[in-house]
GROMACS .gro file of C-alpha atoms in nm:
model
  302
    1MET     CA    1   2.873  -4.756   0.324
    2VAL     CA    2   3.142  -4.545   0.154
    3LEU     CA    3   3.274  -4.654  -0.187
    4ALA     CA    4   3.552  -4.496  -0.391
    5SER     CA    5   3.366  -4.393  -0.708
    6PRO     CA    6   3.020  -4.346  -0.861
    7ARG     CA    7   3.084  -4.652  -1.076
    8ALA     CA    8   3.125  -4.868  -0.765
    9TYR     CA    9   2.785  -4.750  -0.641
   10MET     CA   10   2.626  -4.842  -0.973
   11LEU     CA   11   2.772  -5.191  -0.945
   12LEU     CA   12   2.594  -5.211  -0.610
   13SER     CA   13   2.272  -5.092  -0.777
   14THR     CA   14   2.313  -5.356  -1.048
   15ALA     CA   15   2.348  -5.635  -0.793
   16ALA     CA   16   2.040  -5.506  -0.609
   17ALA     CA   17   1.841  -5.491  -0.935
   18VAL     CA   18   1.922  -5.857  -1.013
   19ALA     CA   19   1.818  -5.961  -0.662
   20THR     CA   20   1.490  -5.768  -0.671
   21ILE     CA   21   1.402  -5.901  -1.018
   22VAL     CA   22   1.440  -6.257  -0.888
   23LEU     CA   23   1.234  -6.185  -0.575
   24LYS     CA   24   0.955  -5.992  -0.749
   25THR     CA   25   0.929  -6.240  -1.035
   26LEU     CA   26   0.896  -6.518  -0.780
   27ALA     CA   27   0.622  -6.319  -0.602
   28TRP     CA   28   0.437  -6.273  -0.932
   29ARG     CA   29   0.462  -6.640  -1.030
   30LEU     CA   30   0.329  -6.747  -0.690
   31THR     CA   31   0.033  -6.507  -0.689
   32GLY     CA   32  -0.045  -6.440  -1.055
   33SER     CA   33  -0.086  -6.070  -0.964
   34VAL     CA   34  -0.046  -5.828  -1.253
   35GLY     CA   35   0.035  -5.563  -0.993
   36LEU     CA   36   0.337  -5.765  -0.881
   37LEU     CA   37   0.423  -5.830  -1.246
   38SER     CA   38   0.432  -5.454  -1.308
   39ASP     CA   39   0.661  -5.419  -1.005
   40ALA     CA   40   0.896  -5.686  -1.142
   41MET     CA   41   0.903  -5.519  -1.485
   42GLU     CA   42   1.009  -5.190  -1.329
   43SER     CA   43   1.295  -5.370  -1.155
   44GLY     CA   44   1.398  -5.494  -1.500
   45VAL     CA   45   1.418  -5.131  -1.607
   46ASN     CA   46   1.637  -5.067  -1.303
   47LEU     CA   47   1.879  -5.335  -1.418
   48VAL     CA   48   1.911  -5.207  -1.775
   49ALA     CA   49   1.944  -4.850  -1.646
   50ALA     CA   50   2.216  -4.952  -1.400
   51LEU     CA   51   2.416  -5.122  -1.676
   52GLY     CA   52   2.382  -4.811  -1.893
   53ALA     CA   53   2.490  -4.597  -1.600
   54ILE     CA   54   2.806  -4.802  -1.549
   55TRP     CA   55   2.900  -4.743  -1.912
   56ALA     CA   56   2.822  -4.371  -1.887
   57LEU     CA   57   3.018  -4.323  -1.563
   58THR     CA   58   3.314  -4.511  -1.708
   59LEU     CA   59   3.314  -4.277  -2.009
   60ALA     CA   60   3.257  -3.965  -1.796
   61ALA     CA   61   3.561  -4.050  -1.583
   62LYS     CA   62   3.795  -4.043  -1.885
   63PRO     CA   63   4.033  -3.744  -1.881
   64ALA     CA   64   4.009  -3.464  -2.135
   65ASP     CA   65   4.178  -3.531  -2.468
   66ARG     CA   66   4.241  -3.356  -2.799
   67SER     CA   67   3.892  -3.438  -2.929
   68HIS     CA   68   3.718  -3.356  -2.599
   69PRO     CA   69   3.916  -3.076  -2.434
   70TYR     CA   70   3.637  -3.007  -2.183
   71GLY     CA   71   3.625  -3.371  -2.071
   72HIS     CA   72   3.358  -3.640  -2.110
   73PHE     CA   73   3.134  -3.538  -1.820
   74LYS     CA   74   2.818  -3.507  -2.030
   75ALA     CA   75   2.823  -3.883  -2.084
   76GLU     CA   76   2.619  -3.906  -1.762
   77TYR     CA   77   2.323  -3.756  -1.946
   78PHE     CA   78   2.317  -4.053  -2.185
   79SER     CA   79   2.250  -4.275  -1.885
   80SER     CA   80   1.971  -4.060  -1.739
   81GLY     CA   81   1.818  -4.018  -2.087
   82LEU     CA   82   1.820  -4.395  -2.143
   83GLU     CA   83   1.662  -4.450  -1.804
   84SER     CA   84   1.381  -4.202  -1.875
   85VAL     CA   85   1.301  -4.379  -2.204
   86LEU     CA   86   1.308  -4.723  -2.044
   87ILE     CA   87   1.077  -4.605  -1.766
   88VAL     CA   88   0.815  -4.498  -2.020
   89VAL     CA   89   0.851  -4.824  -2.217
   90ALA     CA   90   0.798  -5.022  -1.896
   91ALA     CA   91   0.491  -4.814  -1.813
   92LEU     CA   92   0.338  -4.885  -2.153
   93ALA     CA   93   0.401  -5.258  -2.112
   94ILE     CA   94   0.238  -5.251  -1.768
   95LEU     CA   95  -0.065  -5.065  -1.905
   96HIS     CA   96  -0.106  -5.320  -2.184
   97THR     CA   97  -0.096  -5.611  -1.939
   98ALA     CA   98  -0.324  -5.441  -1.686
   99ILE     CA   99  -0.590  -5.351  -1.944
  100GLY     CA  100  -0.594  -5.714  -2.058
  101ARG     CA  101  -0.646  -5.828  -1.699
  102LEU     CA  102  -0.930  -5.577  -1.657
  103GLN     CA  103  -1.108  -5.743  -1.947
  104GLN     CA  104  -1.041  -6.093  -1.812
  105PRO     CA  105  -1.004  -6.084  -1.428
  106GLN     CA  106  -0.828  -6.379  -1.266
  107PRO     CA  107  -0.819  -6.495  -0.903
  108LEU     CA  108  -0.494  -6.446  -0.710
  109GLU     CA  109  -0.315  -6.727  -0.526
  110GLN     CA  110  -0.069  -6.763  -0.235
  111LEU     CA  111  -0.096  -6.393  -0.153
  112GLY     CA  112   0.066  -6.424   0.190
  113ILE     CA  113   0.405  -6.558   0.079
  114GLY     CA  114   0.396  -6.343  -0.235
  115LEU     CA  115   0.353  -6.023  -0.033
  116VAL     CA  116   0.632  -6.119   0.209
  117ILE     CA  117   0.873  -6.174  -0.079
  118SER     CA  118   0.771  -5.844  -0.239
  119LEU     CA  119   0.825  -5.656   0.088
  120LEU     CA  120   1.172  -5.808   0.120
  121ALA     CA  121   1.261  -5.681  -0.229
  122THR     CA  122   1.114  -5.340  -0.142
  123ALA     CA  123   1.330  -5.313   0.171
  124LEU     CA  124   1.639  -5.395  -0.036
  125ASN     CA  125   1.552  -5.125  -0.291
  126GLY     CA  126   1.492  -4.871  -0.016
  127LEU     CA  127   1.831  -4.938   0.141
  128VAL     CA  128   2.016  -4.909  -0.191
  129ALA     CA  129   1.825  -4.591  -0.282
  130TRP     CA  130   1.930  -4.430   0.048
  131VAL     CA  131   2.294  -4.523  -0.012
  132LEU     CA  132   2.285  -4.390  -0.371
  133LEU     CA  133   2.119  -4.064  -0.268
  134LYS     CA  134   2.395  -3.993  -0.016
  135ALA     CA  135   2.658  -4.081  -0.276
  136SER     CA  136   2.496  -3.856  -0.538
  137ARG     CA  137   2.540  -3.556  -0.309
  138ARG     CA  138   2.899  -3.656  -0.237
  139PHE     CA  139   2.993  -3.689  -0.605
  140ASP     CA  140   2.736  -3.439  -0.741
  141SER     CA  141   2.635  -3.705  -0.995
  142ILE     CA  142   2.310  -3.684  -1.194
  143THR     CA  143   2.349  -4.054  -1.277
  144LEU     CA  144   2.349  -4.162  -0.912
  145ARG     CA  145   2.074  -3.914  -0.830
  146ALA     CA  146   1.855  -4.039  -1.116
  147ASP     CA  147   1.901  -4.401  -1.015
  148ALA     CA  148   1.832  -4.323  -0.648
  149HIS     CA  149   1.508  -4.139  -0.728
  150HIS     CA  150   1.403  -4.418  -0.963
  151LEU     CA  151   1.459  -4.674  -0.688
  152LEU     CA  152   1.265  -4.459  -0.441
  153THR     CA  153   0.979  -4.444  -0.690
  154ASP     CA  154   1.003  -4.822  -0.715
  155VAL     CA  155   0.981  -4.845  -0.335
  156TRP     CA  156   0.663  -4.638  -0.314
  157THR     CA  157   0.522  -4.826  -0.612
  158SER     CA  158   0.587  -5.157  -0.439
  159ILE     CA  159   0.426  -5.035  -0.117
  160GLY     CA  160   0.118  -4.930  -0.316
  161VAL     CA  161   0.104  -5.268  -0.489
  162VAL     CA  162   0.135  -5.457  -0.161
  163LEU     CA  163  -0.138  -5.249   0.005
  164GLY     CA  164  -0.363  -5.295  -0.297
  165ILE     CA  165  -0.316  -5.670  -0.308
  166GLY     CA  166  -0.380  -5.678   0.065
  167LEU     CA  167  -0.716  -5.516  -0.010
  168VAL     CA  168  -0.781  -5.779  -0.277
  169LYS     CA  169  -0.721  -6.048  -0.016
  170LEU     CA  170  -0.952  -5.879   0.233
  171THR     CA  171  -1.234  -5.785  -0.005
  172GLY     CA  172  -1.208  -6.047  -0.280
  173LEU     CA  173  -1.232  -5.773  -0.546
  174THR     CA  174  -0.983  -5.899  -0.804
  175ILE     CA  175  -1.045  -5.593  -1.023
  176LEU     CA  176  -0.836  -5.392  -0.776
  177ASP     CA  177  -0.523  -5.575  -0.898
  178PRO     CA  178  -0.519  -5.437  -1.258
  179LEU     CA  179  -0.638  -5.097  -1.133
  180ILE     CA  180  -0.335  -5.082  -0.905
  181ALA     CA  181  -0.110  -5.179  -1.195
  182ILE     CA  182  -0.252  -4.893  -1.404
  183ALA     CA  183  -0.189  -4.648  -1.118
  184VAL     CA  184   0.168  -4.780  -1.095
  185ALA     CA  185   0.220  -4.728  -1.468
  186LEU     CA  186   0.095  -4.367  -1.455
  187ASN     CA  187   0.324  -4.297  -1.160
  188ILE     CA  188   0.619  -4.439  -1.353
  189VAL     CA  189   0.540  -4.213  -1.651
  190VAL     CA  190   0.558  -3.906  -1.425
  191THR     CA  191   0.896  -4.020  -1.294
  192GLY     CA  192   1.024  -4.076  -1.648
  193TRP     CA  193   0.909  -3.731  -1.759
  194LYS     CA  194   1.083  -3.556  -1.467
  195LEU     CA  195   1.404  -3.745  -1.539
  196PHE     CA  196   1.383  -3.665  -1.910
  197HIS     CA  197   1.335  -3.294  -1.834
  198GLU     CA  198   1.644  -3.289  -1.610
  199THR     CA  199   1.846  -3.469  -1.879
  200ALA     CA  200   1.735  -3.228  -2.151
  201SER     CA  201   1.824  -2.929  -1.932
  202GLY     CA  202   2.174  -3.066  -1.884
  203LEU     CA  203   2.228  -3.131  -2.255
  204LEU     CA  204   2.115  -2.773  -2.328
  205ASP     CA  205   2.394  -2.635  -2.105
  206ARG     CA  206   2.176  -2.509  -1.823
  207SER     CA  207   2.332  -2.259  -1.585
  208LEU     CA  208   2.415  -2.318  -1.220
  209SER     CA  209   2.124  -2.351  -0.982
  210ASP     CA  210   1.988  -2.024  -0.842
  211PRO     CA  211   2.149  -2.072  -0.497
  212GLU     CA  212   2.490  -2.148  -0.652
  213GLN     CA  213   2.455  -1.855  -0.893
  214GLN     CA  214   2.380  -1.625  -0.599
  215VAL     CA  215   2.685  -1.752  -0.408
  216LEU     CA  216   2.901  -1.679  -0.712
  217GLU     CA  217   2.758  -1.331  -0.763
  218ASP     CA  218   2.804  -1.247  -0.394
  219LEU     CA  219   3.166  -1.367  -0.408
  220LEU     CA  220   3.246  -1.146  -0.707
  221ALA     CA  221   3.064  -0.849  -0.552
  222SER     CA  222   3.280  -0.880  -0.241
  223CYS     CA  223   3.591  -0.848  -0.460
  224GLU     CA  224   3.479  -0.536  -0.647
  225THR     CA  225   3.647  -0.198  -0.587
  226ASP     CA  226   3.670   0.129  -0.778
  227GLU     CA  227   3.950  -0.027  -0.983
  228ILE     CA  228   3.820  -0.382  -1.015
  229GLN     CA  229   3.485  -0.467  -1.177
  230PHE     CA  230   3.326  -0.777  -1.333
  231HIS     CA  231   3.072  -0.852  -1.602
  232ALA     CA  232   2.975  -1.108  -1.869
  233LEU     CA  233   2.930  -1.380  -1.606
  234ARG     CA  234   2.832  -1.711  -1.765
  235THR     CA  235   2.790  -2.054  -1.609
  236ARG     CA  236   2.698  -2.402  -1.727
  237VAL     CA  237   2.674  -2.750  -1.585
  238ALA     CA  238   2.804  -3.066  -1.755
  239GLY     CA  239   2.737  -3.379  -1.552
  240SER     CA  240   2.920  -3.341  -1.220
  241ARG     CA  241   3.129  -3.047  -1.342
  242ARG     CA  242   3.059  -2.674  -1.347
  243PHE     CA  243   3.207  -2.418  -1.585
  244VAL     CA  244   3.226  -2.048  -1.497
  245SER     CA  245   3.357  -1.760  -1.708
  246PHE     CA  246   3.357  -1.382  -1.653
  247HIS     CA  247   3.541  -1.067  -1.758
  248VAL     CA  248   3.771  -0.888  -1.515
  249LEU     CA  249   3.805  -0.512  -1.569
  250VAL     CA  250   4.111  -0.336  -1.422
  251PRO     CA  251   4.298  -0.007  -1.492
  252GLY     CA  252   4.479  -0.016  -1.825
  253HIS     CA  253   4.806   0.096  -1.667
  254TRP     CA  254   4.833  -0.225  -1.465
  255SER     CA  255   5.114  -0.457  -1.565
  256VAL     CA  256   5.038  -0.790  -1.730
  257GLN     CA  257   5.176  -0.960  -1.419
  258ALA     CA  258   4.941  -0.770  -1.185
  259GLY     CA  259   4.637  -0.851  -1.400
  260HIS     CA  260   4.738  -1.215  -1.425
  261ASP     CA  261   4.789  -1.245  -1.049
  262LEU     CA  262   4.441  -1.101  -0.983
  263CYS     CA  263   4.275  -1.337  -1.231
  264ASP     CA  264   4.462  -1.629  -1.080
  265GLN     CA  265   4.343  -1.537  -0.729
  266LEU     CA  266   3.985  -1.498  -0.846
  267GLU     CA  267   3.986  -1.833  -1.026
  268HIS     CA  268   4.114  -2.007  -0.713
  269LYS     CA  269   3.851  -1.836  -0.495
  270VAL     CA  270   3.566  -1.944  -0.720
  271ALA     CA  271   3.699  -2.299  -0.750
  272ALA     CA  272   3.734  -2.323  -0.372
  273THR     CA  273   3.379  -2.197  -0.318
  274LEU     CA  274   3.208  -2.412  -0.582
  275THR     CA  275   3.357  -2.761  -0.594
  276ARG     CA  276   3.432  -2.934  -0.925
  277THR     CA  277   3.433  -2.599  -1.106
  278HIS     CA  278   3.650  -2.494  -1.400
  279VAL     CA  279   3.697  -2.115  -1.411
  280PHE     CA  280   3.791  -1.897  -1.711
  281THR     CA  281   3.862  -1.524  -1.688
  282HIS     CA  282   3.913  -1.255  -1.951
  283LEU     CA  283   4.109  -0.940  -1.859
  284GLU     CA  284   4.004  -0.598  -1.997
  285PRO     CA  285   4.094  -0.230  -1.935
  286ILE     CA  286   3.824  -0.071  -1.721
  287GLU     CA  287   3.843   0.271  -1.888
  288ASP     CA  288   3.797   0.136  -2.243
  289PRO     CA  289   3.432   0.180  -2.364
  290LYS     CA  290   3.474  -0.127  -2.587
  291ALA     CA  291   3.534  -0.338  -2.277
  292TRP     CA  292   3.191  -0.241  -2.140
  293GLU     CA  293   3.026  -0.315  -2.472
  294ASP     CA  294   3.180  -0.662  -2.480
  295GLN     CA  295   2.924  -0.841  -2.260
  296GLY     CA  296   2.739  -1.054  -2.514
  297PHE     CA  297   2.845  -1.351  -2.722
  298ARG     CA  298   3.081  -1.269  -3.006
  299TRP     CA  299   2.839  -1.376  -3.279
  300GLU     CA  300   2.566  -1.151  -3.136
  301GLN     CA  301   2.760  -0.836  -3.217
  302GLY     CA  302   2.709  -0.846  -3.591
   0.00000   0.00000   0.00000
């Protein structure tokens, strides 16, 4: 399945979330399993997160304007941040319900049909997660990636719940049901923490990944000569976009046109090598000592 935009994929995720909520809620009502209830609650988180993601992707797609000259790409982090918070809230609700069931165990009913319905919902989530993961690499979108990993976590959670309830049916130990729900909740908390950490890194203007940084450094090194040098390389990531800046040092006797042409070539090379990258260069005379001192941020130089 190939759709035109990240937003279209999130609409698909929203439809899948509604379908899985209906299926898992039905499975819970038939069986009375708190494990299946925890699974249904996580699907509710998926729905809210998908709606938030649609809003964030719509905002991120807006072109740059006077108030936001670098674009609105960081809006994607609002979606992943919301999802991480909702995941933790869902986990706490599951823990509360499961602890109550530990204190007052209840027999489970109609396990066969309940498990079949849950497995159907799990298969749907797995398919959508696979589609979103492929799309996230295509669009380099943290929003799609976050939603895909959340759905994959939901898939493994559901498989664990189904296996656990199967054991309840075989052994008659109803205490396994709330214990499974507690394990599900703890797993969800780990997922939420990882997602929150990735979101925080993005909001703090993290640099390119190490492999991408190495590709960039190798590219610039291949362009260096006795007359052409580079320094003050800085990178940052904002949603699906990358920003790269560096100083270009050339002989002071070069004409403005020659320096401009070199910078223009370098910017195009970097942009062609790293997709969705905005490149900024600063030209300096290579023989000027001040140019070599100018490698830090302006406000760091007293």
